[in-house]
Amino acid sequence: ANELVTLILAEDARNRTNRASETTKFLAREVKKLEGEIGVVDAQIAELRKRNTEPASERIQLQLATLKAEFQEKSAVFSNSHPDLIRLKRQIAALEQFTNRSDEAGLEALQNQRTSIQKNLEGTSQKLAAARLGESLERDQFSERLEVLEQAVLPQKPIKPNRPKILAMVFI
């Protein structure tokens, strides 16, 4: 019985230590994955900011230049209240607003994504620290575990049935 209990206790300790180390490894992989995701999002944010400092794409720049040139030509001939000039002003404003808005919306979405990943990373890092503490406690066997309160002892004499008492009752 003692050997069986010892085997059970050893197996329990080994299982708990293995689970703690597997949890720590899993959380460490998750932290690395989240750090990689933050790096990718940071690179995308940097690329978008770089594009914002550079002129808009060639096609949009060409369209804007053409519209502005057409506006200059027609403004020399027509008055400011002419429908063609009003249409050109609206087109130029819409095109400039489109380029600004699309870049700002993309940047905001990337920043929101980065914030979300950062929160996940912080939570996972806290869990990793707790898992490492748990793993070290398991290795040093300071954590809660199964314990044998009383070892099994082979009896020296039978407790039941009380044969002398039964014999005395038979004689009476």
PDB file of C-alpha atoms in Angstrom:
ATOM      1  CA  ALA A   1       0.000   0.000   0.000  1.00  0.00           C
ATOM      2  CA  ASN A   2       2.845   2.390   0.853  1.00  0.00           C
ATOM      3  CA  GLU A   3       4.594   1.705  -2.441  1.00  0.00           C
ATOM      4  CA  LEU A   4       1.356   2.284  -4.360  1.00  0.00           C
ATOM      5  CA  VAL A   5       0.778   5.594  -2.559  1.00  0.00           C
ATOM      6  CA  THR A   6       4.380   6.622  -3.234  1.00  0.00           C
ATOM      7  CA  LEU A   7       3.945   5.862  -6.943  1.00  0.00           C
ATOM      8  CA  ILE A   8       0.705   7.853  -7.079  1.00  0.00           C
ATOM      9  CA  LEU A   9       2.324  10.827  -5.337  1.00  0.00           C
ATOM     10  CA  ALA A  10       5.349  10.742  -7.657  1.00  0.00           C
ATOM     11  CA  GLU A  11       3.104  10.553 -10.731  1.00  0.00           C
ATOM     12  CA  ASP A  12       0.991  13.445  -9.460  1.00  0.00           C
ATOM     13  CA  ALA A  13       4.081  15.597  -8.908  1.00  0.00           C
ATOM     14  CA  ARG A  14       5.416  14.728 -12.384  1.00  0.00           C
ATOM     15  CA  ASN A  15       2.047  15.519 -14.029  1.00  0.00           C
ATOM     16  CA  ARG A  16       1.728  18.851 -12.250  1.00  0.00           C
ATOM     17  CA  THR A  17       5.276  19.846 -13.203  1.00  0.00           C
ATOM     18  CA  ASN A  18       4.705  18.854 -16.841  1.00  0.00           C
ATOM     19  CA  ARG A  19       1.436  20.792 -17.031  1.00  0.00           C
ATOM     20  CA  ALA A  20       3.080  23.866 -15.528  1.00  0.00           C
ATOM     21  CA  SER A  21       5.986  23.741 -18.001  1.00  0.00           C
ATOM     22  CA  GLU A  22       3.632  23.165 -20.959  1.00  0.00           C
ATOM     23  CA  THR A  23       1.541  26.157 -19.883  1.00  0.00           C
ATOM     24  CA  THR A  24       4.661  28.302 -19.618  1.00  0.00           C
ATOM     25  CA  LYS A  25       5.871  27.218 -23.064  1.00  0.00           C
ATOM     26  CA  PHE A  26       2.466  27.905 -24.614  1.00  0.00           C
ATOM     27  CA  LEU A  27       2.241  31.380 -23.093  1.00  0.00           C
ATOM     28  CA  ALA A  28       5.827  32.170 -24.158  1.00  0.00           C
ATOM     29  CA  ARG A  29       4.904  31.233 -27.758  1.00  0.00           C
ATOM     30  CA  GLU A  30       1.812  33.444 -27.556  1.00  0.00           C
ATOM     31  CA  VAL A  31       3.878  36.386 -26.282  1.00  0.00           C
ATOM     32  CA  LYS A  32       6.340  35.969 -29.162  1.00  0.00           C
ATOM     33  CA  LYS A  33       3.473  35.742 -31.662  1.00  0.00           C
ATOM     34  CA  LEU A  34       1.846  38.916 -30.299  1.00  0.00           C
ATOM     35  CA  GLU A  35       5.186  40.739 -30.333  1.00  0.00           C
ATOM     36  CA  GLY A  36       5.583  39.720 -33.979  1.00  0.00           C
ATOM     37  CA  GLU A  37       2.086  41.004 -34.775  1.00  0.00           C
ATOM     38  CA  ILE A  38       2.893  44.329 -33.110  1.00  0.00           C
ATOM     39  CA  GLY A  39       6.058  44.532 -35.202  1.00  0.00           C
ATOM     40  CA  VAL A  40       4.075  43.950 -38.395  1.00  0.00           C
ATOM     41  CA  VAL A  41       1.470  46.574 -37.455  1.00  0.00           C
ATOM     42  CA  ASP A  42       4.220  49.045 -36.509  1.00  0.00           C
ATOM     43  CA  ALA A  43       5.836  48.484 -39.909  1.00  0.00           C
ATOM     44  CA  GLN A  44       2.488  49.085 -41.618  1.00  0.00           C
ATOM     45  CA  ILE A  45       1.969  52.290 -39.607  1.00  0.00           C
ATOM     46  CA  ALA A  46       5.463  53.492 -40.516  1.00  0.00           C
ATOM     47  CA  GLU A  47       4.825  52.693 -44.194  1.00  0.00           C
ATOM     48  CA  LEU A  48       1.528  54.582 -44.144  1.00  0.00           C
ATOM     49  CA  ARG A  49       3.127  57.588 -42.460  1.00  0.00           C
ATOM     50  CA  LYS A  50       5.930  57.478 -45.027  1.00  0.00           C
ATOM     51  CA  ARG A  51       3.336  57.423 -47.811  1.00  0.00           C
ATOM     52  CA  ASN A  52       1.579  60.401 -46.200  1.00  0.00           C
ATOM     53  CA  THR A  53       4.783  62.430 -46.378  1.00  0.00           C
ATOM     54  CA  GLU A  54       5.337  61.411 -49.988  1.00  0.00           C
ATOM     55  CA  PRO A  55       3.041  62.824 -52.672  1.00  0.00           C
ATOM     56  CA  ALA A  56      -0.160  60.889 -53.385  1.00  0.00           C
ATOM     57  CA  SER A  57      -0.082  58.151 -55.970  1.00  0.00           C
ATOM     58  CA  GLU A  58       0.898  59.060 -59.525  1.00  0.00           C
ATOM     59  CA  ARG A  59      -2.589  58.624 -60.937  1.00  0.00           C
ATOM     60  CA  ILE A  60      -4.234  60.832 -58.335  1.00  0.00           C
ATOM     61  CA  GLN A  61      -1.487  63.447 -58.679  1.00  0.00           C
ATOM     62  CA  LEU A  62      -1.943  63.420 -62.444  1.00  0.00           C
ATOM     63  CA  GLN A  63      -5.712  63.826 -62.065  1.00  0.00           C
ATOM     64  CA  LEU A  64      -5.255  66.713 -59.645  1.00  0.00           C
ATOM     65  CA  ALA A  65      -2.757  68.429 -61.945  1.00  0.00           C
ATOM     66  CA  THR A  66      -5.075  68.021 -64.929  1.00  0.00           C
ATOM     67  CA  LEU A  67      -8.063  69.388 -63.028  1.00  0.00           C
ATOM     68  CA  LYS A  68      -6.084  72.334 -61.689  1.00  0.00           C
ATOM     69  CA  ALA A  69      -4.748  73.133 -65.160  1.00  0.00           C
ATOM     70  CA  GLU A  70      -8.259  72.948 -66.597  1.00  0.00           C
ATOM     71  CA  PHE A  71      -9.487  75.167 -63.754  1.00  0.00           C
ATOM     72  CA  GLN A  72      -6.767  77.739 -64.520  1.00  0.00           C
ATOM     73  CA  GLU A  73      -7.672  77.781 -68.214  1.00  0.00           C
ATOM     74  CA  LYS A  74     -11.412  78.135 -67.614  1.00  0.00           C
ATOM     75  CA  SER A  75     -11.024  80.680 -64.811  1.00  0.00           C
ATOM     76  CA  ALA A  76      -9.264  82.956 -67.299  1.00  0.00           C
ATOM     77  CA  VAL A  77     -12.282  82.747 -69.621  1.00  0.00           C
ATOM     78  CA  PHE A  78     -15.281  82.279 -67.289  1.00  0.00           C
ATOM     79  CA  SER A  79     -16.420  83.953 -64.075  1.00  0.00           C
ATOM     80  CA  ASN A  80     -16.255  82.201 -60.676  1.00  0.00           C
ATOM     81  CA  SER A  81     -19.984  81.502 -60.741  1.00  0.00           C
ATOM     82  CA  HIS A  82     -19.769  79.537 -63.990  1.00  0.00           C
ATOM     83  CA  PRO A  83     -21.013  75.898 -63.579  1.00  0.00           C
ATOM     84  CA  ASP A  84     -17.830  74.410 -65.089  1.00  0.00           C
ATOM     85  CA  LEU A  85     -15.631  76.264 -62.578  1.00  0.00           C
ATOM     86  CA  ILE A  86     -17.874  75.272 -59.693  1.00  0.00           C
ATOM     87  CA  ARG A  87     -17.759  71.618 -60.845  1.00  0.00           C
ATOM     88  CA  LEU A  88     -13.953  71.725 -61.163  1.00  0.00           C
ATOM     89  CA  LYS A  89     -13.589  73.250 -57.679  1.00  0.00           C
ATOM     90  CA  ARG A  90     -15.748  70.484 -56.215  1.00  0.00           C
ATOM     91  CA  GLN A  91     -13.810  67.773 -58.056  1.00  0.00           C
ATOM     92  CA  ILE A  92     -10.446  69.142 -56.896  1.00  0.00           C
ATOM     93  CA  ALA A  93     -11.677  69.457 -53.301  1.00  0.00           C
ATOM     94  CA  ALA A  94     -13.182  65.961 -53.354  1.00  0.00           C
ATOM     95  CA  LEU A  95      -9.995  64.429 -54.747  1.00  0.00           C
ATOM     96  CA  GLU A  96      -7.804  66.158 -52.148  1.00  0.00           C
ATOM     97  CA  GLN A  97     -10.205  65.205 -49.364  1.00  0.00           C
ATOM     98  CA  PHE A  98     -10.280  61.584 -50.585  1.00  0.00           C
ATOM     99  CA  THR A  99      -6.514  61.223 -50.426  1.00  0.00           C
ATOM    100  CA  ASN A 100      -6.375  62.723 -46.921  1.00  0.00           C
ATOM    101  CA  ARG A 101      -9.350  60.774 -45.582  1.00  0.00           C
ATOM    102  CA  SER A 102      -8.263  57.372 -46.891  1.00  0.00           C
ATOM    103  CA  ASP A 103      -4.800  57.714 -45.352  1.00  0.00           C
ATOM    104  CA  GLU A 104      -6.210  58.946 -42.026  1.00  0.00           C
ATOM    105  CA  ALA A 105      -8.774  56.142 -41.866  1.00  0.00           C
ATOM    106  CA  GLY A 106      -6.115  53.530 -42.606  1.00  0.00           C
ATOM    107  CA  LEU A 107      -3.785  54.981 -39.993  1.00  0.00           C
ATOM    108  CA  GLU A 108      -6.545  55.077 -37.374  1.00  0.00           C
ATOM    109  CA  ALA A 109      -7.513  51.461 -38.079  1.00  0.00           C
ATOM    110  CA  LEU A 110      -3.885  50.342 -37.749  1.00  0.00           C
ATOM    111  CA  GLN A 111      -3.464  52.258 -34.497  1.00  0.00           C
ATOM    112  CA  ASN A 112      -6.650  50.662 -33.094  1.00  0.00           C
ATOM    113  CA  GLN A 113      -5.357  47.235 -34.131  1.00  0.00           C
ATOM    114  CA  ARG A 114      -2.000  47.944 -32.459  1.00  0.00           C
ATOM    115  CA  THR A 115      -3.738  49.044 -29.245  1.00  0.00           C
ATOM    116  CA  SER A 116      -5.796  45.855 -29.188  1.00  0.00           C
ATOM    117  CA  ILE A 117      -2.740  43.659 -29.757  1.00  0.00           C
ATOM    118  CA  GLN A 118      -0.833  45.596 -27.081  1.00  0.00           C
ATOM    119  CA  LYS A 119      -3.609  44.912 -24.533  1.00  0.00           C
ATOM    120  CA  ASN A 120      -3.563  41.219 -25.428  1.00  0.00           C
ATOM    121  CA  LEU A 121       0.229  41.195 -25.093  1.00  0.00           C
ATOM    122  CA  GLU A 122       0.097  42.774 -21.640  1.00  0.00           C
ATOM    123  CA  GLY A 123      -2.515  40.267 -20.443  1.00  0.00           C
ATOM    124  CA  THR A 124      -0.579  37.335 -21.864  1.00  0.00           C
ATOM    125  CA  SER A 125       2.667  38.619 -20.323  1.00  0.00           C
ATOM    126  CA  GLN A 126       1.004  38.756 -16.911  1.00  0.00           C
ATOM    127  CA  LYS A 127      -0.281  35.218 -17.355  1.00  0.00           C
ATOM    128  CA  LEU A 128       3.198  34.109 -18.439  1.00  0.00           C
ATOM    129  CA  ALA A 129       4.731  35.590 -15.288  1.00  0.00           C
ATOM    130  CA  ALA A 130       2.151  33.774 -13.150  1.00  0.00           C
ATOM    131  CA  ALA A 131       2.775  30.527 -15.056  1.00  0.00           C
ATOM    132  CA  ARG A 132       6.541  30.824 -14.532  1.00  0.00           C
ATOM    133  CA  LEU A 133       5.983  31.347 -10.825  1.00  0.00           C
ATOM    134  CA  GLY A 134       3.686  28.310 -10.738  1.00  0.00           C
ATOM    135  CA  GLU A 135       6.230  26.246 -12.646  1.00  0.00           C
ATOM    136  CA  SER A 136       9.021  27.126 -10.230  1.00  0.00           C
ATOM    137  CA  LEU A 137       6.741  26.277  -7.299  1.00  0.00           C
ATOM    138  CA  GLU A 138       5.927  22.922  -8.880  1.00  0.00           C
ATOM    139  CA  ARG A 139       9.595  22.135  -9.500  1.00  0.00           C
ATOM    140  CA  ASP A 140      10.507  22.976  -5.930  1.00  0.00           C
ATOM    141  CA  GLN A 141       7.357  21.185  -4.734  1.00  0.00           C
ATOM    142  CA  PHE A 142       6.169  24.146  -2.684  1.00  0.00           C
ATOM    143  CA  SER A 143       2.782  24.137  -4.337  1.00  0.00           C
ATOM    144  CA  GLU A 144      -0.317  22.412  -3.137  1.00  0.00           C
ATOM    145  CA  ARG A 145      -0.089  18.698  -3.778  1.00  0.00           C
ATOM    146  CA  LEU A 146      -1.387  15.343  -2.662  1.00  0.00           C
ATOM    147  CA  GLU A 147      -0.125  14.268   0.733  1.00  0.00           C
ATOM    148  CA  VAL A 148      -0.445  11.072   2.745  1.00  0.00           C
ATOM    149  CA  LEU A 149      -1.687  11.951   6.186  1.00  0.00           C
ATOM    150  CA  GLU A 150      -1.060   8.540   7.679  1.00  0.00           C
ATOM    151  CA  GLN A 151       1.016   5.698   6.277  1.00  0.00           C
ATOM    152  CA  ALA A 152      -0.547   2.271   6.021  1.00  0.00           C
ATOM    153  CA  VAL A 153       0.488   0.007   8.932  1.00  0.00           C
ATOM    154  CA  LEU A 154       0.058  -3.754   9.014  1.00  0.00           C
ATOM    155  CA  PRO A 155      -2.082  -4.667  12.072  1.00  0.00           C
ATOM    156  CA  GLN A 156      -0.458  -6.786  14.804  1.00  0.00           C
ATOM    157  CA  LYS A 157      -3.673  -8.417  15.988  1.00  0.00           C
ATOM    158  CA  PRO A 158      -7.212  -8.519  14.610  1.00  0.00           C
ATOM    159  CA  ILE A 159      -9.636  -5.913  15.868  1.00  0.00           C
ATOM    160  CA  LYS A 160     -12.812  -7.718  14.824  1.00  0.00           C
ATOM    161  CA  PRO A 161     -14.320 -10.122  15.556  1.00  0.00           C
ATOM    162  CA  ASN A 162     -13.517 -10.117  19.258  1.00  0.00           C
ATOM    163  CA  ARG A 163     -13.210 -13.889  19.689  1.00  0.00           C
ATOM    164  CA  PRO A 164     -12.626 -13.990  23.461  1.00  0.00           C
ATOM    165  CA  LYS A 165     -15.774 -11.935  24.001  1.00  0.00           C
ATOM    166  CA  ILE A 166     -17.782 -14.208  21.688  1.00  0.00           C
ATOM    167  CA  LEU A 167     -16.425 -17.283  23.529  1.00  0.00           C
ATOM    168  CA  ALA A 168     -17.364 -15.779  26.905  1.00  0.00           C
ATOM    169  CA  MET A 169     -20.887 -15.104  25.682  1.00  0.00           C
ATOM    170  CA  VAL A 170     -21.213 -18.663  24.409  1.00  0.00           C
ATOM    171  CA  PHE A 171     -20.292 -20.061  27.844  1.00  0.00           C
ATOM    172  CA  ILE A 172     -22.715 -17.770  29.605  1.00  0.00           C
TER     173      ILE A 172
END
